[in-house]
């Protein structure tokens, strides 16, 4: 039986960080923001600059990214596991992953703290349709990993609790993707939409005995057990005061994910937005769904949290639309996606400025223009940059030329940080690389800054 109040979880988190302490006071405002500061990487050690440049040179090659799974498989057979692990720790794994042991993870978090960046920990596990697991064991194990992640998220550095700790959650780690797909299909039918309401899912989430007529007995049983796991994670997050950012995935499961997330919000967000949902601006209907979900949260009388991203599944979404013969759900151009992101961002910022702390937003983007737009609007609306409802987010190991100036200027900025063994994390990184090819090909500015900084040190220029 899964225990919702687990205290001693894997990774030895409690023993390493010791007792909890009261929350930090808000940091003082920093200097003016300068996203064109070419000296930004002077804060990094030489080995960090060298590794970053090497990794970005590799990742900026679409052919290498495409062939990465085979190259990694062959190199492991040739080098052997030990040498292969060591090579990855020096390159890809070291660039994008916090580590495996509590000591390695703590060292990464300490380094981020020195750079004035907050951690957003992520357990690198998920499931797609066609990858169904036998029984509930795999999902139960993932739930324990999520509970451990919550403990890691609140163990501060130097005896201090992090300010507003966050973690990421993929629902398909705790609930089968096939069930999510089937629920999404049922929601498109009138009978299913009347059956699968947020209120009824909330009742099941709270432990009431009920079933859904549009689902099979097996699906009802798995749904019940999945919601039990999600309830345990959500309750533990509220107890630990950690915000949980639920990731969006593919359009064929997203409606089910949003249904479950809104039910979790209804259960947990009565006073504080502990549970957040993710909105992908590259989809044509995102602003409408964001507005609808916000209205639903207001009707339920709960707080609302938004993670706003552009989206990472563009190629697969378009391919599936062609194969299945339905309209492409993705905006046709990069410019249209940028405009969608701007509209969603303005809508969310307007709400954040008026909600009195009941609406929070993380501007999760690597796009410089979007960050500058958000900063400008925050100033216009007088939104507190370091202790207010708006924060920024990027991936660990990328976009430091934006993250570091934001943190230095006093804005709250997070890095999405996967952790775990090489075997656990490398497949996750490969999936993210395939999904984010446009981002990887757009790292030229950061790569050039790293190259300039490395030459500056080699030539010993001031």
PDB file of N, CA and C in Angstrom, residues 45-105:
ATOM      1  N   UNK A  45      32.945  28.685 -14.156  1.00  0.00           N
ATOM      2  CA  UNK A  45      34.310  28.150 -14.135  1.00  0.00           C
ATOM      3  C   UNK A  45      34.728  27.776 -15.556  1.00  0.00           C
ATOM      4  N   UNK A  46      36.026  27.713 -15.782  1.00  0.00           N
ATOM      5  CA  UNK A  46      36.538  27.417 -17.127  1.00  0.00           C
ATOM      6  C   UNK A  46      36.070  26.058 -17.632  1.00  0.00           C
ATOM      7  N   UNK A  47      36.004  25.053 -16.753  1.00  0.00           N
ATOM      8  CA  UNK A  47      35.556  23.742 -17.188  1.00  0.00           C
ATOM      9  C   UNK A  47      34.086  23.777 -17.587  1.00  0.00           C
ATOM     10  N   UNK A  48      33.285  24.621 -16.935  1.00  0.00           N
ATOM     11  CA  UNK A  48      31.881  24.750 -17.316  1.00  0.00           C
ATOM     12  C   UNK A  48      31.741  25.396 -18.691  1.00  0.00           C
ATOM     13  N   UNK A  49      32.545  26.411 -18.951  1.00  0.00           N
ATOM     14  CA  UNK A  49      32.522  27.072 -20.258  1.00  0.00           C
ATOM     15  C   UNK A  49      32.936  26.102 -21.352  1.00  0.00           C
ATOM     16  N   UNK A  50      34.017  25.346 -21.112  1.00  0.00           N
ATOM     17  CA  UNK A  50      34.520  24.400 -22.119  1.00  0.00           C
ATOM     18  C   UNK A  50      33.500  23.300 -22.389  1.00  0.00           C
ATOM     19  N   UNK A  51      32.944  22.727 -21.351  1.00  0.00           N
ATOM     20  CA  UNK A  51      31.948  21.670 -21.524  1.00  0.00           C
ATOM     21  C   UNK A  51      30.719  22.191 -22.258  1.00  0.00           C
ATOM     22  N   UNK A  52      30.243  23.366 -21.871  1.00  0.00           N
ATOM     23  CA  UNK A  52      29.072  23.930 -22.518  1.00  0.00           C
ATOM     24  C   UNK A  52      29.284  24.144 -24.002  1.00  0.00           C
ATOM     25  N   UNK A  53      30.444  24.663 -24.365  1.00  0.00           N
ATOM     26  CA  UNK A  53      30.736  24.900 -25.779  1.00  0.00           C
ATOM     27  C   UNK A  53      30.786  23.582 -26.552  1.00  0.00           C
ATOM     28  N   UNK A  54      31.442  22.573 -25.992  1.00  0.00           N
ATOM     29  CA  UNK A  54      31.534  21.275 -26.655  1.00  0.00           C
ATOM     30  C   UNK A  54      30.148  20.664 -26.853  1.00  0.00           C
ATOM     31  N   UNK A  55      29.331  20.678 -25.817  1.00  0.00           N
ATOM     32  CA  UNK A  55      28.003  20.077 -25.897  1.00  0.00           C
ATOM     33  C   UNK A  55      27.128  20.823 -26.904  1.00  0.00           C
ATOM     34  N   UNK A  56      27.189  22.143 -26.918  1.00  0.00           N
ATOM     35  CA  UNK A  56      26.366  22.908 -27.855  1.00  0.00           C
ATOM     36  C   UNK A  56      26.818  22.702 -29.304  1.00  0.00           C
ATOM     37  N   UNK A  57      28.113  22.522 -29.517  1.00  0.00           N
ATOM     38  CA  UNK A  57      28.582  22.217 -30.864  1.00  0.00           C
ATOM     39  C   UNK A  57      28.009  20.882 -31.339  1.00  0.00           C
ATOM     40  N   UNK A  58      27.931  19.907 -30.438  1.00  0.00           N
ATOM     41  CA  UNK A  58      27.360  18.610 -30.782  1.00  0.00           C
ATOM     42  C   UNK A  58      25.846  18.699 -30.995  1.00  0.00           C
ATOM     43  N   UNK A  59      25.162  19.395 -30.094  1.00  0.00           N
ATOM     44  CA  UNK A  59      23.703  19.448 -30.134  1.00  0.00           C
ATOM     45  C   UNK A  59      23.165  20.299 -31.278  1.00  0.00           C
ATOM     46  N   UNK A  60      23.992  21.184 -31.827  1.00  0.00           N
ATOM     47  CA  UNK A  60      23.515  22.041 -32.910  1.00  0.00           C
ATOM     48  C   UNK A  60      23.537  21.331 -34.258  1.00  0.00           C
ATOM     49  N   UNK A  61      23.952  20.063 -34.272  1.00  0.00           N
ATOM     50  CA  UNK A  61      23.947  19.267 -35.494  1.00  0.00           C
ATOM     51  C   UNK A  61      22.691  18.401 -35.539  1.00  0.00           C
ATOM     52  N   UNK A  62      21.726  18.706 -36.405  1.00  0.00           N
ATOM     53  CA  UNK A  62      20.501  17.894 -36.489  1.00  0.00           C
ATOM     54  C   UNK A  62      20.785  16.425 -36.770  1.00  0.00           C
ATOM     55  N   UNK A  63      21.819  16.148 -37.590  1.00  0.00           N
ATOM     56  CA  UNK A  63      22.132  14.755 -37.915  1.00  0.00           C
ATOM     57  C   UNK A  63      22.602  13.998 -36.680  1.00  0.00           C
ATOM     58  N   UNK A  64      23.446  14.629 -35.863  1.00  0.00           N
ATOM     59  CA  UNK A  64      23.912  13.971 -34.640  1.00  0.00           C
ATOM     60  C   UNK A  64      22.766  13.716 -33.672  1.00  0.00           C
ATOM     61  N   UNK A  65      21.877  14.709 -33.527  1.00  0.00           N
ATOM     62  CA  UNK A  65      20.729  14.547 -32.631  1.00  0.00           C
ATOM     63  C   UNK A  65      19.848  13.404 -33.107  1.00  0.00           C
ATOM     64  N   UNK A  66      19.619  13.312 -34.421  1.00  0.00           N
ATOM     65  CA  UNK A  66      18.778  12.262 -34.978  1.00  0.00           C
ATOM     66  C   UNK A  66      19.374  10.879 -34.730  1.00  0.00           C
ATOM     67  N   UNK A  67      20.702  10.771 -34.862  1.00  0.00           N
ATOM     68  CA  UNK A  67      21.362   9.476 -34.725  1.00  0.00           C
ATOM     69  C   UNK A  67      21.865   9.201 -33.306  1.00  0.00           C
ATOM     70  N   UNK A  68      21.531  10.065 -32.350  1.00  0.00           N
ATOM     71  CA  UNK A  68      22.050   9.930 -30.986  1.00  0.00           C
ATOM     72  C   UNK A  68      21.763   8.576 -30.349  1.00  0.00           C
ATOM     73  N   UNK A  69      20.542   8.031 -30.445  1.00  0.00           N
ATOM     74  CA  UNK A  69      20.302   6.726 -29.796  1.00  0.00           C
ATOM     75  C   UNK A  69      21.251   5.637 -30.279  1.00  0.00           C
ATOM     76  N   UNK A  70      21.449   5.549 -31.599  1.00  0.00           N
ATOM     77  CA  UNK A  70      22.343   4.508 -32.133  1.00  0.00           C
ATOM     78  C   UNK A  70      23.789   4.783 -31.747  1.00  0.00           C
ATOM     79  N   UNK A  71      24.225   6.046 -31.831  1.00  0.00           N
ATOM     80  CA  UNK A  71      25.602   6.386 -31.485  1.00  0.00           C
ATOM     81  C   UNK A  71      25.898   6.052 -30.027  1.00  0.00           C
ATOM     82  N   UNK A  72      24.949   6.339 -29.149  1.00  0.00           N
ATOM     83  CA  UNK A  72      25.150   6.054 -27.729  1.00  0.00           C
ATOM     84  C   UNK A  72      25.181   4.553 -27.471  1.00  0.00           C
ATOM     85  N   UNK A  73      24.322   3.805 -28.188  1.00  0.00           N
ATOM     86  CA  UNK A  73      24.299   2.348 -28.018  1.00  0.00           C
ATOM     87  C   UNK A  73      25.607   1.726 -28.475  1.00  0.00           C
ATOM     88  N   UNK A  74      26.094   2.150 -29.636  1.00  0.00           N
ATOM     89  CA  UNK A  74      27.347   1.605 -30.158  1.00  0.00           C
ATOM     90  C   UNK A  74      28.524   1.984 -29.269  1.00  0.00           C
ATOM     91  N   UNK A  75      28.579   3.230 -28.836  1.00  0.00           N
ATOM     92  CA  UNK A  75      29.697   3.682 -28.005  1.00  0.00           C
ATOM     93  C   UNK A  75      29.733   2.950 -26.673  1.00  0.00           C
ATOM     94  N   UNK A  76      28.563   2.598 -26.143  1.00  0.00           N
ATOM     95  CA  UNK A  76      28.555   1.857 -24.882  1.00  0.00           C
ATOM     96  C   UNK A  76      29.142   0.461 -25.066  1.00  0.00           C
ATOM     97  N   UNK A  77      28.802  -0.198 -26.182  1.00  0.00           N
ATOM     98  CA  UNK A  77      29.362  -1.536 -26.435  1.00  0.00           C
ATOM     99  C   UNK A  77      30.872  -1.464 -26.646  1.00  0.00           C
ATOM    100  N   UNK A  78      31.336  -0.425 -27.325  1.00  0.00           N
ATOM    101  CA  UNK A  78      32.763  -0.307 -27.630  1.00  0.00           C
ATOM    102  C   UNK A  78      33.561   0.082 -26.387  1.00  0.00           C
ATOM    103  N   UNK A  79      33.070   1.059 -25.625  1.00  0.00           N
ATOM    104  CA  UNK A  79      33.825   1.601 -24.495  1.00  0.00           C
ATOM    105  C   UNK A  79      33.647   0.806 -23.208  1.00  0.00           C
ATOM    106  N   UNK A  80      32.522   0.107 -23.097  1.00  0.00           N
ATOM    107  CA  UNK A  80      32.207  -0.520 -21.819  1.00  0.00           C
ATOM    108  C   UNK A  80      31.445   0.450 -20.947  1.00  0.00           C
ATOM    109  N   UNK A  81      30.686  -0.099 -20.005  1.00  0.00           N
ATOM    110  CA  UNK A  81      29.787   0.731 -19.220  1.00  0.00           C
ATOM    111  C   UNK A  81      30.519   1.788 -18.401  1.00  0.00           C
ATOM    112  N   UNK A  82      31.624   1.398 -17.765  1.00  0.00           N
ATOM    113  CA  UNK A  82      32.292   2.324 -16.846  1.00  0.00           C
ATOM    114  C   UNK A  82      32.871   3.538 -17.588  1.00  0.00           C
ATOM    115  N   UNK A  83      33.586   3.291 -18.688  1.00  0.00           N
ATOM    116  CA  UNK A  83      34.174   4.381 -19.451  1.00  0.00           C
ATOM    117  C   UNK A  83      33.087   5.220 -20.125  1.00  0.00           C
ATOM    118  N   UNK A  84      32.038   4.541 -20.598  1.00  0.00           N
ATOM    119  CA  UNK A  84      30.902   5.221 -21.223  1.00  0.00           C
ATOM    120  C   UNK A  84      30.222   6.172 -20.238  1.00  0.00           C
ATOM    121  N   UNK A  85      29.963   5.683 -19.017  1.00  0.00           N
ATOM    122  CA  UNK A  85      29.376   6.533 -17.971  1.00  0.00           C
ATOM    123  C   UNK A  85      30.255   7.744 -17.691  1.00  0.00           C
ATOM    124  N   UNK A  86      31.574   7.500 -17.580  1.00  0.00           N
ATOM    125  CA  UNK A  86      32.475   8.609 -17.288  1.00  0.00           C
ATOM    126  C   UNK A  86      32.495   9.655 -18.380  1.00  0.00           C
ATOM    127  N   UNK A  87      32.452   9.206 -19.638  1.00  0.00           N
ATOM    128  CA  UNK A  87      32.441  10.146 -20.756  1.00  0.00           C
ATOM    129  C   UNK A  87      31.167  10.989 -20.764  1.00  0.00           C
ATOM    130  N   UNK A  88      30.027  10.363 -20.495  1.00  0.00           N
ATOM    131  CA  UNK A  88      28.766  11.099 -20.474  1.00  0.00           C
ATOM    132  C   UNK A  88      28.701  12.074 -19.299  1.00  0.00           C
ATOM    133  N   UNK A  89      29.280  11.677 -18.156  1.00  0.00           N
ATOM    134  CA  UNK A  89      29.316  12.596 -17.014  1.00  0.00           C
ATOM    135  C   UNK A  89      30.112  13.858 -17.349  1.00  0.00           C
ATOM    136  N   UNK A  90      31.099  13.721 -18.201  1.00  0.00           N
ATOM    137  CA  UNK A  90      31.920  14.878 -18.580  1.00  0.00           C
ATOM    138  C   UNK A  90      31.261  15.730 -19.658  1.00  0.00           C
ATOM    139  N   UNK A  91      30.216  15.193 -20.326  1.00  0.00           N
ATOM    140  CA  UNK A  91      29.616  15.914 -21.460  1.00  0.00           C
ATOM    141  C   UNK A  91      28.112  16.079 -21.265  1.00  0.00           C
ATOM    142  N   UNK A  92      27.303  15.302 -21.977  1.00  0.00           N
ATOM    143  CA  UNK A  92      25.858  15.514 -22.016  1.00  0.00           C
ATOM    144  C   UNK A  92      25.209  15.414 -20.640  1.00  0.00           C
ATOM    145  N   UNK A  93      25.495  14.339 -19.931  1.00  0.00           N
ATOM    146  CA  UNK A  93      24.898  14.145 -18.611  1.00  0.00           C
ATOM    147  C   UNK A  93      25.301  15.280 -17.672  1.00  0.00           C
ATOM    148  N   UNK A  94      26.575  15.617 -17.659  1.00  0.00           N
ATOM    149  CA  UNK A  94      27.045  16.677 -16.775  1.00  0.00           C
ATOM    150  C   UNK A  94      26.464  18.030 -17.105  1.00  0.00           C
ATOM    151  N   UNK A  95      26.151  18.272 -18.376  1.00  0.00           N
ATOM    152  CA  UNK A  95      25.608  19.561 -18.784  1.00  0.00           C
ATOM    153  C   UNK A  95      24.142  19.730 -18.395  1.00  0.00           C
ATOM    154  N   UNK A  96      23.349  18.650 -18.517  1.00  0.00           N
ATOM    155  CA  UNK A  96      21.899  18.781 -18.411  1.00  0.00           C
ATOM    156  C   UNK A  96      21.274  18.094 -17.201  1.00  0.00           C
ATOM    157  N   UNK A  97      22.063  17.394 -16.377  1.00  0.00           N
ATOM    158  CA  UNK A  97      21.517  16.591 -15.278  1.00  0.00           C
ATOM    159  C   UNK A  97      22.172  16.996 -13.964  1.00  0.00           C
ATOM    160  N   UNK A  98      21.373  17.012 -12.895  1.00  0.00           N
ATOM    161  CA  UNK A  98      21.891  17.426 -11.589  1.00  0.00           C
ATOM    162  C   UNK A  98      22.837  16.410 -10.990  1.00  0.00           C
ATOM    163  N   UNK A  99      22.652  15.126 -11.315  1.00  0.00           N
ATOM    164  CA  UNK A  99      23.471  14.074 -10.731  1.00  0.00           C
ATOM    165  C   UNK A  99      22.605  12.909 -10.319  1.00  0.00           C
ATOM    166  N   UNK A 100      23.226  11.941  -9.679  1.00  0.00           N
ATOM    167  CA  UNK A 100      22.518  10.732  -9.244  1.00  0.00           C
ATOM    168  C   UNK A 100      22.437  10.632  -7.732  1.00  0.00           C
ATOM    169  N   UNK A 101      23.526  10.888  -7.045  1.00  0.00           N
ATOM    170  CA  UNK A 101      23.552  10.758  -5.590  1.00  0.00           C
ATOM    171  C   UNK A 101      23.114  12.061  -4.927  1.00  0.00           C
ATOM    172  N   UNK A 102      22.696  11.996  -3.645  1.00  0.00           N
ATOM    173  CA  UNK A 102      22.341  13.236  -2.936  1.00  0.00           C
ATOM    174  C   UNK A 102      23.474  14.257  -2.938  1.00  0.00           C
ATOM    175  N   UNK A 103      24.723  13.781  -2.833  1.00  0.00           N
ATOM    176  CA  UNK A 103      25.855  14.711  -2.809  1.00  0.00           C
ATOM    177  C   UNK A 103      25.996  15.442  -4.139  1.00  0.00           C
ATOM    178  N   UNK A 104      25.838  14.701  -5.258  1.00  0.00           N
ATOM    179  CA  UNK A 104      25.941  15.320  -6.580  1.00  0.00           C
ATOM    180  C   UNK A 104      24.818  16.320  -6.803  1.00  0.00           C
ATOM    181  N   UNK A 105      23.608  15.941  -6.407  1.00  0.00           N
ATOM    182  CA  UNK A 105      22.461  16.838  -6.584  1.00  0.00           C
ATOM    183  C   UNK A 105      22.640  18.090  -5.742  1.00  0.00           C
TER     184      UNK A 105
END
